[in-house]
């Protein structure tokens, strides 16, 4: 049952390969869009390297501050995969091999289930498994922390087992006016006036420049559809009054 | 003159549109690759919304902890563009219209230089301008903080005026072994042994899965080419000794 309260989450991206520039992260965006469907706001994100102290500190800060924390990366079999260790340490609980994962792995690997692979079976005490429908062992949830893979296709597969565990918030509705051929400089004053008149909504301007033309997308976001629509109509009028034309109302897209 | 010391930077990405999932960030990756050329390590990144308190707190934490802080986003003319205000507040200095930007804008806009556009001319006292060769007003530097645009093409243009201001560190060299047809589970033990033998290097394993095959890229990173090469040769031998074949040495790519 959706409530009117705000439910928040943070994302912690773990991995030297993101900070070195070797890998372009896409998990943040996938998670933001996924949790938005459940009315959960992504409130903050952090990227840290494969360094125990950094991960432990970030986990404890973010899980304390937001309703949920979702981590990505660092759950493979190699020595630089230390996320499970760090989450256990952050929560002050021991890390154990999970019998269900050991059973899955034994069926898959038989005699080739070596020490490195067994590392991936370790779950902090009290954790539950997050299904991995794609490839390899599951992730886990402990308290309000979800620990997911870093490989995007696997991470997205695991996310499907996260949504139903979230407390559902009021979904954010977003409506966008696309304005072509005017700069943000002429839209700023009417936009600010309307933003002030609707303190419960958030409004942003996202300019675009392309060979085909320039302009800005003006986005109104809020949890009350009637209010968002009223603000969107007011903004349209305010823009026209300012002499701004070429305004298209794009479909609401939930973002 | 490059030194052997480690020079670090953090990135602060500012904008509701990243957290809502509306926009996929690419600036983190562009900055990571750009500063790596100067031997500057991206050590941490954060994403926060358009909220003054969050931005001020993050600016002060990150500029204090790392040699440099680069922010992206929130420097346009609309009411949600509050980065300059927040950086000035974080540093405890006033924000003034910069005469050079006002002159540029007057030449560009004439009578249409309105209050919203003038917002983009505000620079914290003591700041210097960061050239914008693409579109619109410049960014700025104050102390060890660089404030750049959020639109990727503009951000990348501004970056070109950042590198020559950085203290140059020892550039990180990276060498990659691409192993096809073996899982990380069999590579983990030899990789860990070699990683332990070279405590000054960092080694990571980045698995790939595609219709054409699976495997992992084993990446060795460090500031001493001879050491990186020695470790790479040792790793190759250790993998072969473990029965792992199909190993290709990819060119060093600096990441």
Coordinates of C-alpha atoms in Angstrom, one line a residue:
Chain A
X1 CA 0.0 0.0 0.0
X2 CA 1.6 3.3 -1.1
X3 CA 1.8 5.9 1.6
X4 CA 2.4 9.7 1.2
X5 CA 5.6 9.6 3.1
X6 CA 9.0 9.8 1.4
X7 CA 11.0 6.6 1.2
X8 CA 14.7 7.1 0.5
X9 CA 17.6 5.0 -0.7
X10 CA 21.3 5.5 -1.4
X11 CA 23.5 3.7 -3.8
X12 CA 27.1 2.8 -3.1
X13 CA 29.1 1.8 -6.1
X14 CA 32.2 -0.2 -5.2
X15 CA 35.1 -0.6 -7.5
X16 CA 38.5 0.8 -8.6
X17 CA 37.4 0.3 -12.2
X18 CA 34.8 3.0 -12.0
X19 CA 37.1 5.5 -10.4
X20 CA 40.0 4.7 -12.8
X21 CA 37.7 5.5 -15.7
X22 CA 38.1 1.9 -17.1
X23 CA 34.4 1.3 -16.7
X24 CA 31.4 3.6 -17.3
X25 CA 28.9 3.0 -14.5
X26 CA 25.3 2.4 -15.6
X27 CA 24.1 0.8 -12.4
X28 CA 23.2 4.0 -10.7
X29 CA 20.8 4.9 -13.5
X30 CA 19.2 1.5 -13.6
X31 CA 18.7 1.5 -9.8
X32 CA 17.3 5.0 -9.8
X33 CA 14.7 4.1 -12.4
X34 CA 13.8 0.8 -10.9
X35 CA 13.2 2.1 -7.3
X36 CA 11.3 5.1 -8.6
X37 CA 8.6 2.6 -9.7
X38 CA 8.2 1.8 -6.0
X39 CA 8.0 5.4 -5.0
X40 CA 11.5 5.2 -3.5
X41 CA 13.7 8.2 -4.1
X42 CA 17.4 7.8 -4.7
X43 CA 18.7 10.5 -2.4
X44 CA 22.5 10.1 -2.7
X45 CA 25.1 8.0 -4.4
X46 CA 28.8 7.4 -3.7
X47 CA 31.6 5.7 -5.6
X48 CA 34.5 4.3 -3.6
X49 CA 37.4 2.0 -4.5
X50 CA 38.2 -1.5 -3.2
X51 CA 39.4 -0.2 0.1
X52 CA 38.0 -1.7 3.3
X53 CA 37.9 1.4 5.5
X54 CA 36.2 3.5 2.8
X55 CA 33.6 0.9 2.1
X56 CA 32.8 0.3 5.8
X57 CA 32.5 4.0 6.5
X58 CA 30.3 4.6 3.5
X59 CA 28.0 1.6 4.3
X60 CA 27.5 2.8 7.9
X61 CA 26.9 6.4 7.0
X62 CA 24.4 5.6 4.2
X63 CA 22.5 2.8 5.9
X64 CA 22.0 5.0 8.9
X65 CA 20.8 8.0 6.9
X66 CA 18.4 6.5 4.4
X67 CA 15.7 3.9 4.4
X68 CA 17.7 1.6 2.1
X69 CA 21.2 1.2 0.9
X70 CA 21.9 -0.7 -2.4
X71 CA 25.6 -1.6 -3.1
X72 CA 27.0 -2.8 -6.4
X73 CA 30.2 -4.5 -7.1
X74 CA 32.9 -6.4 -5.2
X75 CA 31.1 -9.7 -4.7
X76 CA 33.1 -12.0 -7.1
X77 CA 35.7 -14.6 -6.2
X78 CA 38.9 -12.6 -6.4
X79 CA 41.0 -11.0 -3.7
X80 CA 39.7 -7.5 -4.6
X81 CA 36.1 -8.6 -4.0
X82 CA 35.7 -7.5 -0.3
X83 CA 32.1 -6.1 -0.2
X84 CA 30.7 -9.0 1.9
X85 CA 33.5 -8.7 4.4
X86 CA 33.0 -4.9 4.6
X87 CA 29.2 -5.1 5.1
X88 CA 29.7 -7.8 7.8
X89 CA 32.2 -5.6 9.5
X90 CA 30.1 -2.5 9.2
X91 CA 27.1 -4.3 10.8
X92 CA 29.3 -6.0 13.4
X93 CA 28.2 -9.5 12.5
X94 CA 30.2 -12.6 11.4
X95 CA 30.4 -13.8 7.8
X96 CA 29.4 -17.4 7.2
X97 CA 29.2 -19.7 4.2
X98 CA 25.5 -19.9 3.3
X99 CA 24.4 -23.5 3.0
X100 CA 22.0 -22.7 0.2
X101 CA 24.7 -21.1 -1.9
X102 CA 27.1 -23.9 -1.1
X103 CA 24.5 -26.4 -2.3
X104 CA 23.9 -24.5 -5.6
X105 CA 27.7 -24.2 -6.1
X106 CA 28.3 -27.8 -5.4
X107 CA 25.7 -28.8 -8.0
X108 CA 27.3 -26.5 -10.5
X109 CA 31.0 -27.0 -9.8
X110 CA 31.4 -30.4 -8.1
X111 CA 35.1 -31.0 -7.5
X112 CA 35.9 -27.6 -9.0
X113 CA 34.3 -25.8 -6.0
X114 CA 37.5 -24.3 -4.8
X115 CA 38.3 -21.8 -2.1
X116 CA 37.9 -18.8 -4.4
X117 CA 34.5 -19.8 -5.5
X118 CA 33.5 -20.5 -1.9
X119 CA 34.2 -16.9 -1.1
X120 CA 31.1 -16.0 -3.1
X121 CA 29.0 -18.1 -0.7
X122 CA 29.7 -15.9 2.3
X123 CA 26.8 -14.0 3.7
X124 CA 26.7 -11.9 6.9
X125 CA 24.8 -13.6 9.7
X126 CA 21.1 -12.8 9.5
X127 CA 21.3 -12.1 5.8
X128 CA 18.8 -13.4 3.2
X129 CA 19.6 -14.2 -0.4
X130 CA 18.7 -12.0 -3.4
X131 CA 18.1 -14.2 -6.4
X132 CA 20.4 -14.1 -9.3
X133 CA 18.5 -15.2 -12.4
X134 CA 21.4 -14.4 -14.8
X135 CA 24.8 -15.9 -13.9
X136 CA 26.6 -17.0 -10.8
X137 CA 25.7 -16.9 -7.1
X138 CA 23.0 -14.7 -5.5
X139 CA 23.4 -11.4 -3.8
X140 CA 22.1 -10.8 -0.3
X141 CA 20.0 -8.5 1.9
X142 CA 20.9 -7.8 5.5
X143 CA 18.8 -5.3 7.4
X144 CA 18.2 -2.3 5.1
X145 CA 21.3 -3.1 3.0
X146 CA 21.1 -4.9 -0.4
X147 CA 24.3 -6.2 -1.8
X148 CA 24.2 -6.7 -5.6
X149 CA 26.7 -7.6 -8.3
X150 CA 28.6 -5.0 -10.3
X151 CA 28.2 -6.5 -13.8
X152 CA 25.2 -4.6 -15.1
X153 CA 23.2 -7.5 -16.6
X154 CA 23.6 -9.5 -13.4
X155 CA 22.8 -6.4 -11.2
X156 CA 19.6 -5.8 -13.2
X157 CA 18.6 -9.4 -12.8
X158 CA 19.1 -9.2 -9.0
X159 CA 17.1 -6.0 -8.8
X160 CA 14.0 -7.9 -9.7
X161 CA 14.2 -9.6 -6.3
X162 CA 14.6 -6.3 -4.5
X163 CA 11.4 -4.3 -5.4
X164 CA 8.9 -6.5 -3.5
X165 CA 11.0 -6.1 -0.3
X166 CA 10.8 -2.3 -0.3
X167 CA 8.3 -0.2 1.6
X168 CA 6.4 1.5 -1.1
X169 CA 6.3 5.3 -1.1
X170 CA 4.2 7.7 -3.0
X171 CA 5.4 7.5 -6.6
X172 CA 6.9 10.6 -8.1
X173 CA 5.0 11.9 -11.1
X174 CA 7.0 14.1 -13.5
X175 CA 5.7 16.2 -16.4
X176 CA 8.0 17.8 -18.9
X177 CA 7.6 20.8 -21.2
X178 CA 10.0 20.8 -24.0
X179 CA 10.8 24.3 -25.2
X180 CA 12.6 24.8 -28.5
X181 CA 14.4 27.9 -29.8
X182 CA 14.5 29.7 -26.5
X183 CA 17.5 29.8 -24.0
X184 CA 17.2 29.1 -20.3
X185 CA 17.9 32.8 -19.7
X186 CA 14.4 33.8 -20.8
X187 CA 12.6 30.9 -19.1
X188 CA 14.4 31.3 -15.7
X189 CA 12.1 34.1 -14.4
X190 CA 8.7 32.5 -15.2
X191 CA 10.0 29.1 -14.0
X192 CA 11.2 30.5 -10.7
X193 CA 7.8 32.3 -10.1
X194 CA 5.9 29.1 -10.7
X195 CA 8.4 27.1 -8.6
X196 CA 7.8 29.5 -5.7
X197 CA 4.1 29.2 -6.0
X198 CA 4.3 25.4 -5.7
X199 CA 6.8 24.8 -2.8
X200 CA 5.8 21.1 -2.6
X201 CA 7.0 20.4 -6.2
X202 CA 10.5 20.4 -7.6
X203 CA 11.2 22.0 -10.9
X204 CA 14.3 21.8 -13.0
X205 CA 15.5 23.0 -16.4
X206 CA 17.7 20.8 -18.5
X207 CA 19.0 22.6 -21.6
X208 CA 19.8 20.8 -24.8
X209 CA 22.0 21.8 -27.8
X210 CA 22.0 19.9 -31.0
X211 CA 22.6 20.7 -34.7
X212 CA 18.8 20.5 -35.1
X213 CA 18.2 23.2 -32.5
X214 CA 18.5 24.3 -28.9
X215 CA 16.2 24.8 -25.9
X216 CA 15.4 23.3 -22.6
X217 CA 13.3 20.6 -21.0
X218 CA 11.4 22.0 -18.0
X219 CA 10.6 19.2 -15.6
X220 CA 8.0 19.4 -12.8
X221 CA 8.1 16.6 -10.2
X222 CA 5.9 15.8 -7.3
X223 CA 3.7 13.2 -5.7
X224 CA 0.3 14.8 -6.4
X225 CA -0.8 14.5 -10.0
X226 CA -3.4 17.3 -9.7
X227 CA -0.8 19.6 -8.3
X228 CA 1.8 18.7 -11.0
X229 CA -0.8 19.3 -13.7
X230 CA -1.8 22.6 -12.3
X231 CA 1.8 23.8 -12.1
X232 CA 2.5 22.6 -15.6
X233 CA -0.5 24.6 -16.9
X234 CA 0.6 27.7 -14.9
X235 CA 4.2 27.3 -16.2
X236 CA 2.9 27.0 -19.8
X237 CA 0.9 30.3 -19.4
X238 CA 3.8 32.0 -17.7
X239 CA 6.2 31.1 -20.5
X240 CA 3.7 32.3 -23.2
X241 CA 3.3 35.6 -21.3
X242 CA 7.0 36.0 -21.4
X243 CA 6.9 35.6 -25.2
X244 CA 8.3 32.1 -25.2
X245 CA 6.8 29.9 -27.9
X246 CA 7.4 26.4 -29.3
X247 CA 6.3 24.6 -26.1
X248 CA 5.5 20.9 -26.3
X249 CA 4.0 18.9 -23.4
X250 CA 5.8 15.6 -23.4
X251 CA 4.1 12.6 -21.8
X252 CA 4.7 12.1 -18.1
X253 CA 7.6 9.7 -17.8
X254 CA 7.8 9.1 -14.1
X255 CA 11.2 10.7 -13.7
Chain B
X1 CA 57.5 17.9 -13.4
X2 CA 55.9 14.6 -12.4
X3 CA 56.6 13.4 -8.8
X4 CA 56.3 10.0 -7.3
X5 CA 53.7 11.1 -4.8
X6 CA 50.0 10.3 -5.2
X7 CA 47.8 13.2 -6.2
X8 CA 44.1 12.7 -5.5
X9 CA 40.9 14.2 -6.6
X10 CA 37.2 13.8 -5.9
X11 CA 34.2 14.4 -8.1
X12 CA 30.9 15.9 -6.9
X13 CA 28.0 15.5 -9.3
X14 CA 25.2 17.9 -8.5
X15 CA 21.7 17.4 -9.9
X16 CA 18.3 15.9 -9.2
X17 CA 18.2 14.6 -12.8
X18 CA 21.1 12.2 -12.1
X19 CA 19.4 10.8 -8.9
X20 CA 16.0 10.6 -10.5
X21 CA 17.4 8.5 -13.3
X22 CA 16.3 11.0 -15.9
X23 CA 19.9 11.5 -17.0
X24 CA 22.7 9.0 -17.3
X25 CA 25.9 10.6 -15.9
X26 CA 29.0 10.4 -18.2
X27 CA 31.0 13.2 -16.6
X28 CA 32.5 11.0 -13.9
X29 CA 34.1 8.7 -16.5
X30 CA 35.3 11.7 -18.6
X31 CA 36.9 13.3 -15.6
X32 CA 38.5 10.1 -14.4
X33 CA 40.2 9.5 -17.8
X34 CA 41.2 13.1 -18.2
X35 CA 42.9 13.6 -14.8
X36 CA 44.6 10.2 -15.1
X37 CA 46.7 11.7 -17.9
X38 CA 48.1 14.1 -15.3
X39 CA 48.8 11.3 -12.8
X40 CA 45.8 12.5 -10.6
X41 CA 43.8 9.6 -9.1
X42 CA 40.1 9.9 -8.8
X43 CA 39.7 8.7 -5.2
X44 CA 36.0 9.2 -4.6
X45 CA 32.8 10.5 -6.2
X46 CA 29.5 11.6 -4.8
X47 CA 26.2 12.4 -6.4
X48 CA 23.9 14.8 -4.5
X49 CA 20.6 16.6 -5.4
X50 CA 20.0 20.3 -5.8
X51 CA 19.9 20.8 -2.0
X52 CA 22.1 23.5 -0.4
X53 CA 23.0 21.7 2.8
X54 CA 23.9 18.5 1.0
X55 CA 26.1 20.4 -1.5
X56 CA 27.9 22.5 1.1
X57 CA 28.6 19.5 3.3
X58 CA 29.9 17.5 0.4
X59 CA 32.1 20.3 -0.9
X60 CA 33.7 20.9 2.5
X61 CA 34.3 17.2 3.1
X62 CA 35.8 16.5 -0.3
X63 CA 37.9 19.6 -0.7
X64 CA 39.4 18.9 2.7
X65 CA 40.2 15.3 2.1
X66 CA 41.6 15.3 -1.4
X67 CA 44.0 17.5 -3.4
X68 CA 41.3 18.6 -5.8
X69 CA 37.6 18.6 -6.0
X70 CA 35.8 18.9 -9.4
X71 CA 32.1 19.6 -9.3
X72 CA 29.7 19.3 -12.3
X73 CA 26.2 20.7 -12.7
X74 CA 24.1 23.5 -11.2
X75 CA 25.7 26.5 -12.8
X76 CA 22.9 27.5 -15.3
X77 CA 20.6 30.5 -14.9
X78 CA 17.6 28.9 -13.3
X79 CA 16.5 28.8 -9.7
X80 CA 17.7 25.2 -9.2
X81 CA 21.3 26.2 -10.2
X82 CA 22.8 26.8 -6.8
X83 CA 26.3 25.4 -7.1
X84 CA 28.1 28.8 -7.1
X85 CA 26.1 29.9 -4.0
X86 CA 26.9 26.6 -2.2
X87 CA 30.7 26.7 -3.0
X88 CA 30.9 30.3 -1.8
X89 CA 29.0 29.3 1.4
X90 CA 31.3 26.3 1.9
X91 CA 34.4 28.4 1.6
X92 CA 32.9 31.3 3.6
X93 CA 33.5 33.9 0.9
X94 CA 31.1 36.3 -0.8
X95 CA 29.8 35.8 -4.3
X96 CA 30.3 38.6 -6.8
X97 CA 29.4 39.2 -10.4
X98 CA 32.7 38.8 -12.3
X99 CA 33.4 41.8 -14.5
X100 CA 35.0 39.6 -17.2
X101 CA 31.9 37.4 -17.5
X102 CA 29.6 40.5 -17.4
X103 CA 31.6 41.9 -20.3
X104 CA 31.3 38.7 -22.3
X105 CA 27.6 38.5 -21.6
X106 CA 26.9 42.1 -22.4
X107 CA 28.6 41.6 -25.8
X108 CA 26.5 38.5 -26.4
X109 CA 23.1 39.6 -25.0
X110 CA 23.0 43.4 -25.0
X111 CA 19.7 44.5 -23.7
X112 CA 18.6 40.9 -23.1
X113 CA 21.2 40.4 -20.3
X114 CA 18.5 39.9 -17.7
X115 CA 18.8 39.0 -14.0
X116 CA 18.7 35.2 -14.7
X117 CA 21.6 35.4 -17.1
X118 CA 23.5 37.6 -14.7
X119 CA 23.3 34.8 -12.1
X120 CA 25.7 32.8 -14.3
X121 CA 28.3 35.7 -13.9
X122 CA 28.6 35.1 -10.1
X123 CA 32.0 33.8 -8.9
X124 CA 33.1 33.4 -5.3
X125 CA 35.6 36.1 -4.2
X126 CA 39.1 35.0 -5.1
X127 CA 38.0 32.7 -7.9
X128 CA 39.5 32.5 -11.3
X129 CA 37.7 31.6 -14.5
X130 CA 37.8 28.3 -16.3
X131 CA 37.4 28.8 -20.0
X132 CA 34.3 27.5 -21.8
X133 CA 35.1 27.0 -25.4
X134 CA 31.7 25.4 -26.2
X135 CA 28.7 27.4 -25.2
X136 CA 27.8 29.9 -22.5
X137 CA 29.7 31.4 -19.6
X138 CA 32.9 30.0 -18.0
X139 CA 33.3 27.8 -15.0
X140 CA 35.6 28.8 -12.2
X141 CA 38.3 27.6 -9.8
X142 CA 38.6 28.7 -6.2
X143 CA 41.3 27.2 -4.1
X144 CA 41.4 23.5 -4.9
X145 CA 37.8 23.4 -6.2
X146 CA 36.9 23.5 -9.9
X147 CA 33.3 24.2 -10.7
X148 CA 32.3 23.0 -14.2
X149 CA 29.0 22.7 -16.2
X150 CA 26.8 19.6 -16.1
X151 CA 26.1 19.3 -19.9
X152 CA 28.7 16.8 -20.9
X153 CA 30.0 18.5 -24.1
X154 CA 30.4 21.8 -22.2
X155 CA 32.0 20.0 -19.2
X156 CA 34.5 18.3 -21.4
X157 CA 35.4 21.6 -23.1
X158 CA 36.0 23.2 -19.7
X159 CA 38.2 20.3 -18.6
X160 CA 40.8 21.4 -21.2
X161 CA 41.4 24.5 -19.0
X162 CA 41.8 22.4 -15.8
X163 CA 44.7 20.0 -16.6
X164 CA 47.5 22.6 -16.7
X165 CA 46.5 23.8 -13.3
X166 CA 46.9 20.5 -11.6
X167 CA 50.0 19.3 -9.7
X168 CA 51.2 16.5 -11.8
X169 CA 51.5 13.1 -10.1
X170 CA 53.1 9.9 -11.3
X171 CA 50.9 8.6 -14.0
X172 CA 49.3 5.2 -13.4
X173 CA 50.3 2.5 -15.9
X174 CA 47.9 -0.3 -16.4
X175 CA 48.4 -3.6 -18.2
X176 CA 45.6 -6.0 -19.0
X177 CA 45.6 -9.7 -19.6
X178 CA 42.5 -10.9 -21.3
X179 CA 41.6 -14.5 -20.5
X180 CA 39.0 -16.2 -22.5
X181 CA 37.1 -19.4 -21.7
X182 CA 38.1 -19.6 -18.0
X183 CA 36.0 -18.3 -15.1
X184 CA 37.3 -16.0 -12.4
X185 CA 37.0 -18.9 -10.0
X186 CA 40.1 -20.6 -11.4
X187 CA 42.1 -17.4 -11.8
X188 CA 41.5 -16.1 -8.3
X189 CA 44.2 -18.1 -6.5
X190 CA 47.1 -17.3 -8.9
X191 CA 45.9 -13.7 -9.1
X192 CA 45.9 -13.3 -5.3
X193 CA 49.4 -14.9 -5.0
X194 CA 50.8 -12.5 -7.5
X195 CA 48.9 -9.5 -5.9
X196 CA 50.4 -10.4 -2.5
X197 CA 53.9 -10.6 -4.1
X198 CA 53.5 -7.0 -5.4
X199 CA 51.9 -5.0 -2.6
X200 CA 52.7 -1.7 -4.4
X201 CA 50.5 -2.6 -7.3
X202 CA 46.7 -3.0 -7.5
X203 CA 45.2 -5.9 -9.4
X204 CA 41.6 -6.4 -10.3
X205 CA 39.6 -8.9 -12.2
X206 CA 36.7 -7.8 -14.5
X207 CA 34.7 -10.6 -15.9
X208 CA 32.9 -10.5 -19.2
X209 CA 30.0 -12.6 -20.6
X210 CA 28.9 -12.3 -24.2
X211 CA 27.3 -14.6 -26.7
X212 CA 30.8 -15.0 -28.2
X213 CA 32.4 -16.2 -25.0
X214 CA 33.2 -15.5 -21.4
X215 CA 36.3 -14.8 -19.3
X216 CA 37.9 -12.0 -17.4
X217 CA 40.2 -9.1 -17.9
X218 CA 42.9 -9.1 -15.3
X219 CA 44.2 -5.6 -14.8
X220 CA 47.5 -4.6 -13.1
X221 CA 47.9 -1.0 -12.1
X222 CA 50.9 0.9 -10.7
X223 CA 53.2 3.8 -11.1
X224 CA 56.4 1.9 -12.0
X225 CA 56.4 0.4 -15.5
X226 CA 59.1 -2.2 -14.7
X227 CA 57.2 -3.4 -11.7
X228 CA 53.9 -3.6 -13.6
X229 CA 55.6 -5.6 -16.4
X230 CA 57.3 -8.0 -14.0
X231 CA 54.0 -8.6 -12.2
X232 CA 52.2 -9.1 -15.6
X233 CA 54.8 -11.7 -16.6
X234 CA 54.5 -13.5 -13.2
X235 CA 50.8 -13.5 -13.5
X236 CA 50.9 -15.0 -17.0
X237 CA 53.1 -17.8 -15.8
X238 CA 51.0 -18.4 -12.7
X239 CA 47.9 -18.7 -14.8
X240 CA 49.5 -21.1 -17.2
X241 CA 50.8 -23.2 -14.3
X242 CA 47.1 -23.4 -13.1
X243 CA 46.1 -24.8 -16.5
X244 CA 44.5 -21.5 -17.7
X245 CA 45.0 -20.9 -21.4
X246 CA 43.8 -18.4 -24.0
X247 CA 45.6 -15.4 -22.5
X248 CA 46.1 -12.3 -24.5
X249 CA 48.2 -9.3 -23.4
X250 CA 46.3 -6.2 -24.3
X251 CA 48.1 -2.9 -24.9
X252 CA 48.6 -0.8 -21.8
X253 CA 45.7 1.7 -21.8
X254 CA 46.6 3.9 -18.9
X255 CA 43.6 2.9 -16.8

